[in-house]
Structure formats: structure tokens, C-alpha cells
Amino acid sequence: MLFSIVSDYKEAFKYKYVIGSFVSSNLKVRYRRSVLGYVWTVLVPIFQYGVIAIVLSQLARSAAENYFGNFFSGAILFGFFSAAVSKSTLVFLSNEHYLKKVAIPKLVYILSDVFYELANFLISFVTIVLVGTAFGIFKVSLPVLFVPVGLILFVVFILGIIKLLAVAGVFFRDLKYIVPVLMQATFFMSPIAYTIEQMPKKFQIIIALNPIYYFLEIIRRPIVHGKMPEVELIMICLIISISSFLIGRVFLKKFENKVIFKL
């Protein structure tokens, strides 16, 4: 199976210029005729999450230590997840004209969407972490070097979900309406506006079943608390990532040749 996976990605990256073109053109279209351009990628989450964090920190009975650090890191990471997954049901539908005319591996379209959202996320994430560090919200110390590992695991997890939903979205068109609603529910089920310790025991069990929780924690530990993630946390994220990736791959391989007939 490993050889087959490597072969699939080697084939997809033969079209790296196509992927780059998709990402570049989508970024240009998004900020076309905008005065501030890419600056909005940073300003929007700062204003949006900043206002929410201020309100929620005042409403919370007992705000967690470094509430702003916890909230901003969680909200930005979840924003990346939500944006990528919410669009995933349209990956093949929005590229129908290419799929019917050009023989390009379907993985190319999936990777293009993932890299586009990843580019947007990294611009805002890196900038906000630097600004937050200057204001003492985030901590830059040796454990920060682990953040890229956590992000890679998160991206692999997201990639598996997108593969599954990209195919499912072709066969079940109503998914494009259902997934955004599920994302809203998942936001409140994830410890972003609160910490898991603030919740009653019965709700902590429910939160612990949410895979997003572990990816938030593996990246929060270094930048918010200045600590390395525990080995147990790393192993949980690794298992979840690999499981998601393999399930998504199996689903894509099984149905990718049938997609064209459903468009």
C-alpha cells in the first residue's frame, strides 16, 4: 500500500505547476481590486476573533489562564479546518469543465484546494503568532520547533476528510449544505472558547471523542504554554491522521473513476 500511495503522489506532483497555477490564480481572484490585498488575510481573523474573544472572556465565569492565547490559536486552527472541509464537497463539482476535458489525476484538484487554504492559513497564523508574541500572548521558546510537526499531522488529517467528502459531494449534492452546518456544531464541541477543564465531566468525555481537540492541543502546547506535547498526545494525533488519510484514500480510489459519470 505504501508504494501505491507514494506512486499516487509522485504522479500528482508531476502536475505541480498546475497545482501552483490553481493556488496562485485563486489567491489573486480573492484579493483582486482590493487595496490592502493579502493584508486582509491577517486583519479579518484579528478583528473577527478579537471581538469574540473580548466578549466571551467577559461572559465566562472563570476565564482560563491566557484566555486570548487559547482562543486565538484555537479559532485560527479551526478556521483553517472549517474552510478546507466546507469547500471539499465542491472540489470536483467546481472543476467539472476541467475533469471532462483534461486527463489530470483527481488528486491534483484536491491538493490544489488544500494548498490554497493552507497558504491563507499560514499567512495569518505566522503573522498573528508573531504579533501575539510581541504582546505576550504567545510564547516563543524551543518547543515552538514542534509546531510544524503538529501542523503536518493536522494537514494529513484534513486531507483524508477532503478526499472522502470530495467524492461524496458528487454523489450526494445536499452535502454542500450539510457540511457547513456540521462545522458550526463542531466549533462549539471543540475547546476553543473554553478549556476542557472548565466543562463538567460528562461533557469532557464528549469533547475527548472529538479529534479536533487533539490537534488544537498539540499545537497549543508549544505556542501558548511553552511546553512540548506529551508523547501520548503525539501518538493519538498520529493515529488519527493516518486513519483519516487511509480512509480517504480508499474512498477516493474506489469511486474516482465513477465521479466523471455523475458530474
C-alpha positions as semicolon CSV with decimal commas, in nm:
position;residue;x (nm);y (nm);z (nm)
1;M;0,000;0,000;0,000
2;L;0,284;0,239;0,085
3;F;0,430;0,200;-0,266
4;S;0,088;0,273;-0,416
5;I;0,047;0,588;-0,202
6;V;0,392;0,715;-0,299
7;S;0,316;0,641;-0,664
8;D;-0,012;0,837;-0,647
9;Y;0,156;1,145;-0,504
10;K;0,453;1,125;-0,741
11;E;0,206;1,121;-1,028
12;A;0,009;1,413;-0,880
13;F;0,322;1,623;-0,825
14;K;0,415;1,584;-1,190
15;Y;0,143;1,848;-1,220
16;K;0,298;2,074;-0,956
17;Y;0,284;2,369;-1,195
18;V;-0,089;2,310;-1,244
19;I;-0,136;2,299;-0,865
20;G;0,069;2,617;-0,828
21;S;-0,134;2,785;-1,101
22;F;-0,464;2,690;-0,934
23;V;-0,346;2,821;-0,595
24;S;-0,197;3,141;-0,738
25;S;-0,500;3,225;-0,953
26;N;-0,743;3,162;-0,666
27;L;-0,542;3,389;-0,436
28;K;-0,532;3,662;-0,700
29;V;-0,906;3,636;-0,765
30;R;-0,982;3,654;-0,393
31;Y;-0,795;3,981;-0,346
32;R;-0,843;4,132;-0,693
33;R;-0,905;4,509;-0,684
34;S;-0,859;4,511;-0,308
35;V;-0,650;4,800;-0,174
36;L;-0,498;4,603;0,114
37;G;-0,483;4,269;-0,071
38;Y;-0,323;3,989;0,132
39;V;-0,325;4,207;0,445
40;W;-0,694;4,117;0,480
41;T;-0,587;3,756;0,544
42;V;-0,443;3,881;0,873
43;L;-0,681;4,166;0,957
44;V;-1,006;3,969;0,920
45;P;-0,923;3,698;1,179
46;I;-0,769;3,954;1,417
47;F;-1,083;4,170;1,419
48;Q;-1,329;3,882;1,399
49;Y;-1,173;3,662;1,667
50;G;-1,058;3,960;1,874
51;V;-1,412;4,089;1,926
52;I;-1,545;3,740;2,004
53;A;-1,259;3,675;2,249
54;I;-1,321;4,002;2,435
55;V;-1,694;3,934;2,468
56;L;-1,654;3,570;2,572
57;S;-1,376;3,646;2,821
58;Q;-1,612;3,890;2,995
59;L;-1,905;3,646;2,992
60;A;-1,705;3,348;3,115
61;R;-1,746;3,283;3,486
62;S;-1,384;3,188;3,523
63;A;-1,175;3,274;3,220
64;A;-0,889;3,034;3,159
65;E;-0,531;3,144;3,207
66;N;-0,414;3,326;2,892
67;Y;-0,766;3,314;2,750
68;F;-0,672;3,519;2,444
69;G;-0,385;3,284;2,357
70;N;-0,608;2,979;2,389
71;F;-0,892;3,134;2,192
72;F;-0,687;3,286;1,907
73;S;-0,479;2,973;1,850
74;G;-0,786;2,750;1,857
75;A;-1,000;2,979;1,639
76;I;-0,733;3,021;1,370
77;L;-0,663;2,647;1,352
78;F;-1,032;2,564;1,342
79;G;-1,086;2,834;1,078
80;F;-0,837;2,653;0,853
81;F;-1,008;2,318;0,913
82;S;-1,356;2,461;0,857
83;A;-1,265;2,649;0,538
84;A;-1,094;2,346;0,382
85;V;-1,362;2,094;0,478
86;S;-1,662;2,318;0,398
87;K;-1,540;2,359;0,038
88;S;-1,441;1,994;-0,003
89;T;-1,781;1,880;-0,133
90;L;-1,736;2,116;-0,430
91;V;-1,381;2,015;-0,528
92;F;-1,491;1,808;-0,828
93;L;-1,818;1,990;-0,894
94;S;-1,648;2,329;-0,932
95;N;-1,385;2,178;-1,165
96;E;-1,633;1,986;-1,379
97;H;-1,522;2,153;-1,704
98;Y;-1,157;2,052;-1,642
99;L;-1,245;1,698;-1,539
100;K;-1,442;1,641;-1,860
101;K;-1,177;1,784;-2,093
102;V;-0,832;1,726;-1,937
103;A;-0,681;1,396;-1,816
104;I;-0,538;1,510;-1,483
105;P;-0,531;1,293;-1,167
106;K;-0,820;1,384;-0,940
107;L;-0,575;1,414;-0,652
108;V;-0,440;1,729;-0,821
109;Y;-0,771;1,911;-0,766
110;I;-0,780;1,804;-0,402
111;L;-0,421;1,913;-0,338
112;S;-0,488;2,247;-0,509
113;D;-0,771;2,322;-0,266
114;V;-0,571;2,207;0,037
115;F;-0,266;2,417;-0,057
116;Y;-0,485;2,721;-0,127
117;E;-0,641;2,707;0,219
118;L;-0,303;2,623;0,373
119;A;-0,145;2,931;0,211
120;N;-0,421;3,155;0,352
121;F;-0,387;2,992;0,692
122;L;-0,007;3,020;0,714
123;I;-0,010;3,390;0,624
124;S;-0,250;3,470;0,908
125;F;-0,114;3,211;1,154
126;V;0,251;3,317;1,134
127;T;0,168;3,689;1,148
128;I;-0,073;3,654;1,441
129;V;0,173;3,436;1,636
130;L;0,448;3,697;1,585
131;V;0,219;3,984;1,689
132;G;0,083;3,779;1,980
133;T;0,437;3,703;2,096
134;A;0,520;4,074;2,095
135;F;0,220;4,134;2,325
136;G;0,299;3,837;2,549
137;I;0,002;3,629;2,435
138;F;0,213;3,355;2,278
139;K;0,546;3,208;2,390
140;V;0,834;3,157;2,150
141;S;1,070;2,902;2,303
142;L;1,236;2,576;2,200
143;P;0,908;2,374;2,196
144;V;0,782;2,602;1,913
145;L;1,003;2,396;1,681
146;F;0,748;2,116;1,720
147;V;0,464;2,328;1,573
148;P;0,543;2,232;1,208
149;V;0,513;1,863;1,304
150;G;0,172;1,928;1,460
151;L;0,061;2,123;1,153
152;I;0,173;1,844;0,917
153;L;-0,032;1,591;1,116
154;F;-0,329;1,830;1,105
155;V;-0,299;1,874;0,727
156;V;-0,277;1,497;0,673
157;F;-0,593;1,455;0,883
158;I;-0,774;1,724;0,683
159;L;-0,655;1,576;0,353
160;G;-0,819;1,244;0,437
161;I;-1,152;1,411;0,516
162;I;-1,141;1,617;0,196
163;K;-1,079;1,309;-0,019
164;L;-1,384;1,141;0,129
165;L;-1,614;1,445;0,106
166;A;-1,495;1,545;-0,243
167;V;-1,623;1,212;-0,376
168;A;-1,932;1,203;-0,155
169;G;-2,024;1,556;-0,265
170;V;-2,060;1,439;-0,625
171;F;-2,298;1,156;-0,536
172;F;-2,490;1,343;-0,264
173;R;-2,532;1,707;-0,369
174;D;-2,706;1,807;-0,044
175;L;-2,377;1,762;0,143
176;K;-2,267;2,112;0,039
177;Y;-2,543;2,247;0,266
178;I;-2,498;1,994;0,546
179;V;-2,120;2,022;0,596
180;P;-2,112;2,397;0,687
181;V;-2,381;2,333;0,949
182;L;-2,176;2,045;1,090
183;M;-1,874;2,278;1,104
184;Q;-2,066;2,522;1,322
185;A;-2,166;2,241;1,557
186;T;-1,807;2,112;1,565
187;F;-1,681;2,460;1,659
188;F;-1,887;2,459;1,978
189;M;-1,793;2,098;2,050
190;S;-1,424;2,191;2,033
191;P;-1,243;2,359;2,327
192;I;-1,187;2,694;2,158
193;A;-1,398;2,944;2,352
194;Y;-1,342;2,735;2,667
195;T;-1,098;2,479;2,804
196;I;-1,188;2,115;2,859
197;E;-1,117;2,158;3,232
198;Q;-1,398;2,415;3,259
199;M;-1,659;2,164;3,142
200;P;-1,846;1,906;3,354
201;K;-1,706;1,552;3,344
202;K;-1,981;1,417;3,118
203;F;-1,907;1,686;2,858
204;Q;-1,532;1,625;2,885
205;I;-1,594;1,269;2,763
206;I;-1,782;1,402;2,457
207;I;-1,506;1,655;2,382
208;A;-1,244;1,379;2,413
209;L;-1,421;1,196;2,127
210;N;-1,370;1,499;1,902
211;P;-1,045;1,453;1,700
212;I;-1,009;1,830;1,653
213;Y;-0,942;1,865;2,026
214;Y;-0,614;1,673;2,000
215;F;-0,484;1,876;1,706
216;L;-0,566;2,201;1,886
217;E;-0,374;2,080;2,191
218;I;-0,069;1,951;2,005
219;I;-0,016;2,300;1,857
220;R;-0,131;2,499;2,160
221;R;0,114;2,331;2,396
222;P;0,423;2,491;2,234
223;I;0,290;2,837;2,141
224;V;0,051;2,907;2,431
225;H;0,205;2,713;2,720
226;G;0,567;2,692;2,603
227;K;0,573;2,315;2,655
228;M;0,635;2,010;2,438
229;P;0,325;1,796;2,370
230;E;0,313;1,471;2,566
231;V;0,413;1,153;2,382
232;E;0,060;1,018;2,435
233;L;-0,090;1,326;2,264
234;I;0,152;1,294;1,972
235;M;0,065;0,926;1,925
236;I;-0,310;0,998;1,933
237;C;-0,271;1,267;1,665
238;L;-0,053;1,035;1,456
239;I;-0,310;0,753;1,472
240;I;-0,599;0,988;1,388
241;S;-0,407;1,142;1,096
242;I;-0,305;0,810;0,943
243;S;-0,655;0,665;0,990
244;S;-0,819;0,967;0,822
245;F;-0,565;0,963;0,540
246;L;-0,610;0,591;0,467
247;I;-0,991;0,601;0,486
248;G;-0,997;0,899;0,249
249;R;-0,757;0,728;0,010
250;V;-0,960;0,405;-0,001
251;F;-1,278;0,603;-0,067
252;L;-1,116;0,809;-0,344
253;K;-0,957;0,508;-0,516
254;K;-1,284;0,315;-0,508
255;F;-1,502;0,586;-0,661
256;E;-1,273;0,820;-0,856
257;N;-1,347;0,653;-1,191
258;K;-1,722;0,684;-1,130
259;V;-1,708;1,056;-1,048
260;I;-1,699;1,167;-1,412
261;F;-2,029;0,987;-1,484
262;K;-2,205;1,171;-1,200
263;L;-2,100;1,523;-1,297
